[in-house]
Short mmCIF file of C-alpha atoms in Angstrom, two decimals:
data_model
loop_
_atom_site.label_atom_id
_atom_site.label_comp_id
_atom_site.label_asym_id
_atom_site.label_seq_id
_atom_site.Cartn_x
_atom_site.Cartn_y
_atom_site.Cartn_z
CA MET A 1 -13.05 -28.76 60.73
CA SER A 2 -15.37 -25.77 60.57
CA ALA A 3 -14.14 -22.42 59.41
CA GLY A 4 -12.82 -20.65 62.43
CA GLY A 5 -10.80 -17.71 63.65
CA ARG A 6 -7.13 -17.12 63.22
CA ARG A 7 -4.15 -18.60 65.03
CA PRO A 8 -3.85 -17.85 68.74
CA GLY A 9 -1.25 -15.64 70.40
CA GLY A 10 2.21 -16.05 68.85
CA SER A 11 0.51 -17.04 65.60
CA ARG A 12 1.90 -16.11 62.27
CA LYS A 13 -0.89 -13.74 61.36
CA PRO A 14 -2.33 -10.77 63.23
CA GLY A 15 -5.98 -10.23 63.98
CA ALA A 16 -6.66 -13.59 65.59
CA ARG A 17 -10.16 -14.24 66.81
CA LYS A 18 -10.76 -14.40 70.51
CA ALA A 19 -10.95 -17.84 72.08
CA SER A 20 -14.35 -18.90 73.37
CA ALA A 21 -15.22 -17.67 76.82
CA ALA A 22 -15.57 -21.15 78.26
CA ARG A 23 -11.84 -21.67 78.67
CA ARG A 24 -9.63 -22.09 81.63
CA SER A 25 -5.94 -22.68 81.89
CA VAL A 26 -5.02 -26.36 81.64
CA ALA A 27 -1.95 -28.35 80.53
CA PRO A 28 -1.11 -29.13 76.84
CA PRO A 29 -2.25 -32.60 75.83
CA PRO A 30 0.24 -35.40 76.31
CA THR A 31 1.77 -36.80 73.14
CA ALA A 32 0.20 -40.14 72.26
CA ALA A 33 2.21 -42.72 70.31
CA GLY A 34 0.94 -43.20 66.83
CA ARG A 35 -1.46 -40.24 67.01
CA GLY A 36 -1.36 -37.94 63.97
CA ARG A 37 0.08 -34.52 64.54
CA LEU A 38 -0.19 -31.54 62.31
CA SER A 39 2.50 -28.98 61.58
CA ARG A 40 2.60 -25.30 62.04
CA ARG A 41 3.32 -23.04 59.18
CA VAL A 42 6.68 -21.35 59.90
CA ALA A 43 6.92 -18.67 57.29
CA ALA A 44 4.38 -15.88 56.64
CA VAL A 45 2.88 -15.91 53.12
CA SER A 46 4.59 -13.13 51.17
CA GLY A 47 3.13 -11.28 48.22
CA ALA A 48 5.57 -13.10 45.98
CA ALA A 49 4.39 -16.44 47.29
CA CYS A 50 0.81 -15.49 46.52
CA LEU A 51 1.72 -14.60 42.95
CA ALA A 52 3.51 -17.91 42.61
CA VAL A 53 0.43 -19.79 43.79
CA ALA A 54 -1.77 -17.76 41.44
CA ALA A 55 0.45 -18.77 38.55
CA LEU A 56 0.30 -22.41 39.59
CA VAL A 57 -3.46 -22.56 39.90
CA ALA A 58 -4.27 -20.56 36.76
CA GLY A 59 -5.66 -22.61 33.93
CA THR A 60 -5.65 -25.93 35.80
CA VAL A 61 -8.68 -28.04 36.62
CA THR A 62 -8.42 -30.98 38.95
CA ALA A 63 -9.08 -34.42 37.51
CA PHE A 64 -9.91 -36.24 40.73
CA GLY A 65 -9.61 -40.01 40.91
CA GLY A 66 -9.91 -42.73 43.50
CA GLN A 67 -12.15 -41.72 46.38
CA ASP A 68 -15.28 -39.68 45.96
CA HIS A 69 -14.45 -36.25 47.33
CA GLY A 70 -17.62 -34.33 46.59
CA ASP A 71 -16.52 -31.30 48.61
CA GLU A 72 -13.02 -31.21 47.14
CA VAL A 73 -11.89 -27.85 45.74
CA ALA A 74 -8.20 -28.60 45.13
CA SER A 75 -5.46 -31.13 45.79
CA LEU A 76 -1.78 -31.04 46.71
CA ASP A 77 0.30 -33.89 45.36
CA GLY A 78 -2.92 -35.86 45.04
CA HIS A 79 -4.14 -35.18 48.57
CA PRO A 80 -7.54 -33.48 48.73
CA VAL A 81 -8.18 -29.93 49.88
CA THR A 82 -11.80 -29.69 50.95
CA ARG A 83 -14.16 -26.74 50.85
CA GLU A 84 -14.27 -26.78 54.65
CA GLU A 85 -10.48 -26.63 54.82
CA LEU A 86 -10.31 -23.74 52.36
CA LEU A 87 -12.97 -21.74 54.22
CA PHE A 88 -11.15 -22.34 57.50
CA HIS A 89 -8.03 -20.69 56.11
CA MET A 90 -9.99 -17.94 54.35
CA ASP A 91 -11.68 -16.97 57.62
CA ARG A 92 -8.35 -16.77 59.44
CA LEU A 93 -6.76 -14.71 56.71
CA ALA A 94 -9.74 -12.43 56.04
CA PRO A 95 -8.87 -9.59 58.49
CA THR A 96 -5.25 -9.43 57.32
CA VAL A 97 -6.10 -9.53 53.62
CA GLN A 98 -8.82 -6.93 54.07
CA ASN A 99 -6.41 -4.53 55.78
CA GLU A 100 -3.78 -5.07 53.09
CA LEU A 101 -6.28 -4.45 50.29
CA ARG A 102 -7.61 -1.32 51.98
CA ASN A 103 -4.06 0.05 52.18
CA THR A 104 -3.22 -0.92 48.60
CA TYR A 105 -6.42 0.10 46.81
CA PRO A 106 -7.77 3.53 47.87
CA GLY A 107 -11.26 2.67 46.61
CA LEU A 108 -11.59 0.01 49.31
CA LYS A 109 -10.72 2.31 52.23
CA THR A 110 -14.19 3.74 52.74
CA SER A 111 -16.36 0.89 51.48
CA PHE A 112 -15.12 -2.70 51.44
CA SER A 113 -16.78 -5.68 49.81
CA TRP A 114 -15.26 -9.05 48.94
CA ASN A 115 -16.94 -8.71 45.55
CA THR A 116 -15.17 -5.43 44.77
CA LYS A 117 -12.36 -5.46 42.24
CA ALA A 118 -8.87 -5.11 43.72
CA GLY A 119 -6.75 -4.67 40.64
CA ASN A 120 -7.58 -7.32 38.05
CA ARG A 121 -9.28 -9.65 40.54
CA THR A 122 -11.94 -9.39 43.20
CA ALA A 123 -11.01 -9.15 46.87
CA LEU A 124 -12.54 -12.61 47.35
CA GLN A 125 -10.32 -14.11 44.66
CA ARG A 126 -7.26 -12.60 46.29
CA LEU A 127 -8.34 -14.06 49.63
CA GLN A 128 -8.75 -17.49 48.02
CA THR A 129 -5.25 -17.26 46.55
CA ARG A 130 -3.77 -16.44 49.94
CA ALA A 131 -5.64 -19.31 51.55
CA LEU A 132 -4.35 -21.75 48.90
CA ALA A 133 -0.81 -20.51 49.52
CA GLU A 134 -1.18 -21.16 53.24
CA ILE A 135 -2.66 -24.59 52.62
CA ARG A 136 0.24 -25.41 50.29
CA GLU A 137 2.76 -24.77 53.07
CA ASP A 138 0.77 -26.39 55.90
CA LYS A 139 -0.06 -29.50 53.92
CA THR A 140 3.54 -29.77 52.72
CA THR A 141 4.61 -29.86 56.35
CA LEU A 142 1.99 -32.49 57.07
CA LEU A 143 3.23 -34.65 54.21
CA LEU A 144 6.78 -34.33 55.53
CA ALA A 145 5.54 -35.36 58.98
CA GLN A 146 3.80 -38.37 57.48
CA GLN A 147 7.05 -39.44 55.81
CA GLN A 148 8.75 -39.19 59.20
CA GLY A 149 6.10 -41.30 60.89
CA LEU A 150 4.83 -38.42 63.01
CA VAL A 151 1.32 -38.36 61.59
CA GLY A 152 -0.85 -41.02 60.04
CA SER A 153 -3.18 -38.89 57.91
CA VAL A 154 -2.86 -35.66 55.97
CA ASP A 155 -6.61 -35.08 55.66
CA PHE A 156 -8.02 -31.95 57.24
CA ALA A 157 -11.13 -33.75 58.53
CA ASP A 158 -8.97 -36.07 60.64
CA LEU A 159 -7.69 -33.09 62.61
CA GLU A 160 -11.26 -32.15 63.54
CA ALA A 161 -11.91 -35.71 64.69
CA GLU A 162 -8.73 -35.62 66.74
CA ARG A 163 -9.72 -32.27 68.28
CA THR A 164 -13.13 -33.63 69.22
CA ALA A 165 -11.56 -36.66 70.87
CA GLU A 166 -9.08 -34.48 72.73
CA ASN A 167 -11.79 -32.13 74.02
CA THR A 168 -13.89 -35.10 75.15
CA SER A 169 -10.93 -36.57 77.01
CA ARG A 170 -10.22 -33.25 78.72
CA ALA A 171 -13.83 -32.75 79.73
CA GLU A 172 -13.93 -36.23 81.27
CA ALA A 173 -10.69 -35.54 83.16
CA VAL A 174 -12.05 -32.26 84.54
CA ALA A 175 -15.30 -33.94 85.58
CA ALA A 176 -13.30 -36.62 87.39
CA GLY A 177 -11.31 -33.99 89.26
CA ARG A 178 -8.02 -34.79 87.53
CA THR A 179 -5.46 -32.10 86.75
CA VAL A 180 -5.54 -31.00 83.12
CA TYR A 181 -3.04 -28.54 81.64
CA GLY A 182 -3.82 -26.20 78.77
CA VAL A 183 -7.33 -25.22 77.73
CA THR A 184 -10.33 -27.40 78.58
CA ASP A 185 -11.97 -26.98 75.20
CA TYR A 186 -9.88 -26.29 72.11
CA SER A 187 -11.42 -24.18 69.36
CA PRO A 188 -10.61 -25.32 65.81
CA ASP A 189 -8.06 -22.53 65.40
CA GLU A 190 -6.42 -23.15 68.78
CA TYR A 191 -6.03 -26.85 68.16
CA TYR A 192 -4.71 -26.30 64.65
CA GLY A 193 -2.07 -23.87 65.91
CA HIS A 194 -1.15 -26.15 68.79
CA ARG A 195 -0.60 -29.13 66.50
CA LEU A 196 1.33 -27.16 63.92
CA THR A 197 3.70 -25.81 66.55
CA GLU A 198 4.21 -29.21 68.12
CA LEU A 199 4.92 -30.92 64.84
CA ALA A 200 7.31 -28.20 63.63
CA THR A 201 9.35 -28.70 66.81
CA ASP A 202 9.43 -32.47 66.31
CA LEU A 203 10.50 -32.17 62.68
CA LYS A 204 13.34 -29.80 63.49
CA ASP A 205 14.61 -32.16 66.16
CA ARG A 206 14.28 -35.32 64.06
CA LEU A 207 15.78 -33.88 60.86
CA SER A 208 18.81 -32.27 62.50
CA LYS A 209 20.18 -35.08 64.69
CA SER A 210 22.68 -36.86 62.46
CA SER A 211 25.20 -36.02 59.79
CA GLY A 212 23.45 -36.20 56.46
CA ASP A 213 20.09 -35.09 57.84
CA PRO A 214 18.71 -32.12 55.86
CA LEU A 215 18.71 -29.81 58.90
CA HIS A 216 21.96 -31.02 60.48
CA VAL A 217 24.28 -28.22 61.62
CA THR A 218 28.00 -28.92 61.97
CA ASP A 219 30.31 -27.48 64.62
CA ALA A 220 32.10 -25.59 61.84
CA GLU A 221 28.85 -23.93 60.80
CA VAL A 222 28.18 -22.86 64.37
CA ARG A 223 31.65 -21.37 64.72
CA LYS A 224 31.36 -19.53 61.40
CA ALA A 225 27.99 -18.07 62.39
CA TYR A 226 29.55 -16.68 65.55
CA ASP A 227 32.61 -15.30 63.78
CA ASP A 228 30.45 -13.66 61.10
CA ASP A 229 28.39 -11.73 63.65
CA PRO A 230 29.98 -11.88 67.11
CA ASP A 231 28.16 -8.80 68.41
CA SER A 232 24.85 -10.66 68.20
CA TRP A 233 26.08 -13.26 70.67
CA ASN A 234 28.77 -11.82 72.95
CA ALA A 235 26.90 -9.22 75.01
CA ASN A 236 26.87 -11.32 78.18
CA ALA A 237 30.58 -12.03 77.87
CA THR A 238 31.55 -8.38 77.40
CA THR A 239 32.67 -5.99 80.12
CA TYR A 240 31.82 -2.33 79.51
CA THR A 241 33.56 0.57 81.21
CA TYR A 242 31.47 3.70 80.96
CA THR A 243 31.05 7.25 82.24
CA ARG A 244 27.66 8.64 83.19
CA LEU A 245 26.63 12.29 83.48
CA VAL A 246 23.44 13.01 85.43
CA VAL A 247 22.07 16.56 85.47
CA GLN A 248 19.20 17.51 87.78
CA VAL A 249 16.63 19.69 86.01
CA PRO A 250 15.68 22.76 88.11
CA GLY A 251 12.00 23.26 88.80
CA LYS A 252 12.06 26.59 86.98
CA ALA A 253 14.30 25.46 84.11
CA GLY A 254 13.86 27.44 80.92
CA ALA A 255 12.62 25.92 77.69
CA ASP A 256 16.18 25.87 76.34
CA PHE A 257 17.71 24.12 79.38
CA ASP A 258 18.07 20.76 77.59
CA ALA A 259 19.63 22.41 74.57
CA LYS A 260 22.19 24.24 76.72
CA ILE A 261 23.29 20.99 78.35
CA ALA A 262 23.52 19.32 74.95
CA ARG A 263 25.79 22.11 73.69
CA ARG A 264 28.08 21.80 76.72
CA VAL A 265 28.34 18.01 76.26
CA LYS A 266 29.15 18.41 72.58
CA ALA A 267 31.74 21.10 73.24
CA ALA A 268 33.48 19.03 75.93
CA GLY A 269 33.67 15.89 73.79
CA ASP A 270 34.11 13.84 76.97
CA LEU A 271 31.62 13.62 79.81
CA SER A 272 34.40 13.92 82.38
CA ASP A 273 35.24 17.35 80.93
CA VAL A 274 31.77 18.82 81.12
CA ASN A 275 31.83 21.72 83.55
CA GLY A 276 29.88 24.77 84.51
CA VAL A 277 26.68 22.76 85.01
CA ALA A 278 24.96 23.05 88.39
CA ASP A 279 23.64 19.89 90.06
CA ALA A 280 25.61 17.64 87.73
CA GLU A 281 27.23 14.35 88.77
CA VAL A 282 29.83 12.41 86.78
CA THR A 283 30.58 8.78 87.65
CA THR A 284 32.58 5.94 86.08
CA ASP A 285 31.57 2.30 86.40
CA THR A 286 31.72 -1.11 84.72
CA TYR A 287 28.95 -3.43 83.64
CA GLY A 288 28.57 -6.98 82.31
CA GLY A 289 30.97 -9.80 81.68
CA ASP A 290 29.29 -12.24 84.05
CA GLY A 291 27.55 -14.31 81.42
CA THR A 292 24.10 -13.70 82.83
CA THR A 293 21.11 -11.77 81.57
CA SER A 294 19.68 -9.60 84.31
CA VAL A 295 15.93 -9.29 84.69
CA ASN A 296 16.45 -5.85 86.16
CA THR A 297 14.90 -3.29 83.81
CA HIS A 298 17.59 -0.69 84.54
CA ASP A 299 20.37 -3.15 83.70
CA GLN A 300 18.68 -4.17 80.47
CA ASP A 301 18.21 -0.53 79.47
CA LEU A 302 21.87 0.18 80.28
CA MET A 303 22.95 -2.81 78.21
CA SER A 304 20.85 -1.55 75.32
CA VAL A 305 22.52 1.87 75.43
CA LEU A 306 26.09 0.67 75.85
CA GLY A 307 25.72 -2.04 73.24
CA ASP A 308 24.98 0.58 70.57
CA LEU A 309 28.02 2.73 71.35
CA LYS A 310 31.60 2.55 70.13
CA PRO A 311 34.43 3.44 72.53
CA GLY A 312 34.51 7.22 72.97
CA GLU A 313 30.94 7.76 71.77
CA ILE A 314 28.34 9.56 73.87
CA SER A 315 24.70 8.52 73.88
CA GLU A 316 21.67 10.64 73.16
CA PRO A 317 20.24 12.19 76.35
CA GLU A 318 17.76 10.18 78.39
CA LYS A 319 15.14 12.30 80.09
CA GLY A 320 12.91 11.38 82.99
CA GLY A 321 12.53 11.61 86.73
CA GLY A 322 13.50 15.28 86.73
CA GLN A 323 16.96 14.62 85.32
CA ILE A 324 18.94 14.31 82.08
CA THR A 325 21.38 11.42 81.71
CA TYR A 326 24.21 10.89 79.21
CA TYR A 327 26.35 7.75 78.83
CA GLN A 328 29.78 7.48 77.30
CA LEU A 329 31.38 4.14 76.45
CA ASP A 330 35.01 4.29 77.53
CA SER A 331 36.05 0.74 76.62
CA LYS A 332 34.75 -2.77 76.21
CA LYS A 333 36.46 -6.13 76.46
CA THR A 334 34.98 -9.38 75.19
CA ASN A 335 35.88 -12.92 76.18
CA ASP A 336 35.12 -14.59 72.85
CA ASP A 337 35.76 -18.11 74.12
CA LYS A 338 33.26 -17.61 76.93
CA ALA A 339 30.74 -15.99 74.59
CA PHE A 340 30.95 -18.84 72.10
CA SER A 341 30.62 -21.41 74.86
CA ASP A 342 27.60 -19.64 76.37
CA TYR A 343 25.75 -19.19 73.08
CA ARG A 344 26.80 -22.23 71.07
CA SER A 345 23.51 -24.07 71.56
CA ARG A 346 21.45 -21.00 70.70
CA ILE A 347 23.47 -20.40 67.55
CA ARG A 348 22.98 -24.01 66.51
CA GLN A 349 19.23 -23.78 67.07
CA SER A 350 19.01 -20.56 65.06
CA LEU A 351 20.77 -22.29 62.15
CA VAL A 352 18.41 -25.27 62.38
CA GLU A 353 15.46 -22.86 62.25
CA LYS A 354 16.87 -21.18 59.16
CA LYS A 355 17.50 -24.50 57.42
CA TYR A 356 14.02 -25.72 58.31
CA ASP A 357 12.38 -22.65 56.81
CA GLY A 358 14.31 -23.03 53.57
CA TYR A 359 13.83 -26.80 53.36
CA LEU A 360 10.08 -26.54 53.90
CA GLN A 361 9.73 -23.71 51.40
CA ARG A 362 11.56 -25.68 48.70
CA ARG A 363 9.29 -28.69 49.25
CA ALA A 364 6.22 -26.46 49.09
CA ASN A 365 7.44 -24.85 45.87
CA ASP A 366 7.98 -28.28 44.31
CA ALA A 367 4.57 -29.64 45.32
CA SER A 368 1.92 -29.96 42.62
CA MET A 369 -1.31 -28.11 43.35
CA ARG A 370 -4.42 -28.63 41.22
CA VAL A 371 -7.54 -26.51 41.57
CA ASP A 372 -11.16 -27.16 40.63
CA HIS A 373 -12.11 -23.70 39.42
CA SER A 374 -15.81 -24.43 39.24
CA ALA A 375 -15.77 -25.47 42.90
CA MET A 376 -13.81 -22.33 43.78
CA ALA A 377 -16.29 -20.15 41.88
CA ALA A 378 -19.12 -21.60 43.97
CA ILE A 379 -17.64 -19.95 47.07
CA ASN A 380 -19.06 -16.46 47.58
CA ALA A 381 -18.62 -13.53 49.94
CA LYS A 382 -21.32 -14.84 52.30
CA ASP A 383 -19.13 -17.86 53.01
CA VAL A 384 -16.45 -15.64 54.61
CA HIS A 385 -17.10 -15.15 58.34
CA GLN A 386 -15.46 -12.25 60.19
#
């Protein structure tokens, strides 16, 4: 696969390259039995992870055996990492790493070069370290997928061959007038992200089904997660009783008008007791408790305000439309049984996600990475495309 841009929208890193102009919306490719599928990296590479990779690669030189991998720059658990693969990840990471280095090292703010020193290493060396860290996690996921029978090969070049075949198939379908969903021509980065996402979903499902599976979540774990943080899950099963004060702002209101209203609200302590304010309206109402999430913007904004208040508390003023609005939460009542029933599946999925992230990270940390430093040194700043 040639070095390309960064992951598409929803990707794990900002600054993605734009997709090629010759795209149109089409359906994602159907899953084919026995066809290799790559994983998506699920955790962003932290600074600590980069340091860990730097420590792993320092002082090691790959002793390659078996096949002749002339373009090999590293290996993970014996599986080759090619120059093309490394450059692909370096190109995707380049904008992010450049921004981080500019913010960290003042000397790089005005004039940036990959050959410039950033601390005790060049910017290019730091970019290589980040790319190796990303490859460690992605290839670890691929190896896990291979163990689960979801992919037949862990070689980067096989993904490019698969992308080419997929694009050819889509082009033929379009030419024949058949309906195709998704893009008509995947870029390397788009296809990589698509496969990673697809495989991550499959792994989470496969490794969480049965008791004893590494990602399996028990009913007791789901219940505990709810009990530990009920407010994160019970909003749609909670009924709020609230008081609202709406004050119309006169056209010739003085600069201190807002402050005067704020002082009256504070002095009253209860919105129902605010008096002496012209063009003010006080109402009491209830909201929620129906177990649904409204798509109405006003309702969502109201939910956001009330959800942050404790009974008796008054919100900060909301200004707009020629009026000032205050909310006071009078009471709230939650049906915990209903809330747990409504959100049980979402809680379970969130726990699976958390277990997956940890499980994958542990496997990546345990993987053995070897680096051919002479091959790495042959990569220069001109090889990075932005």
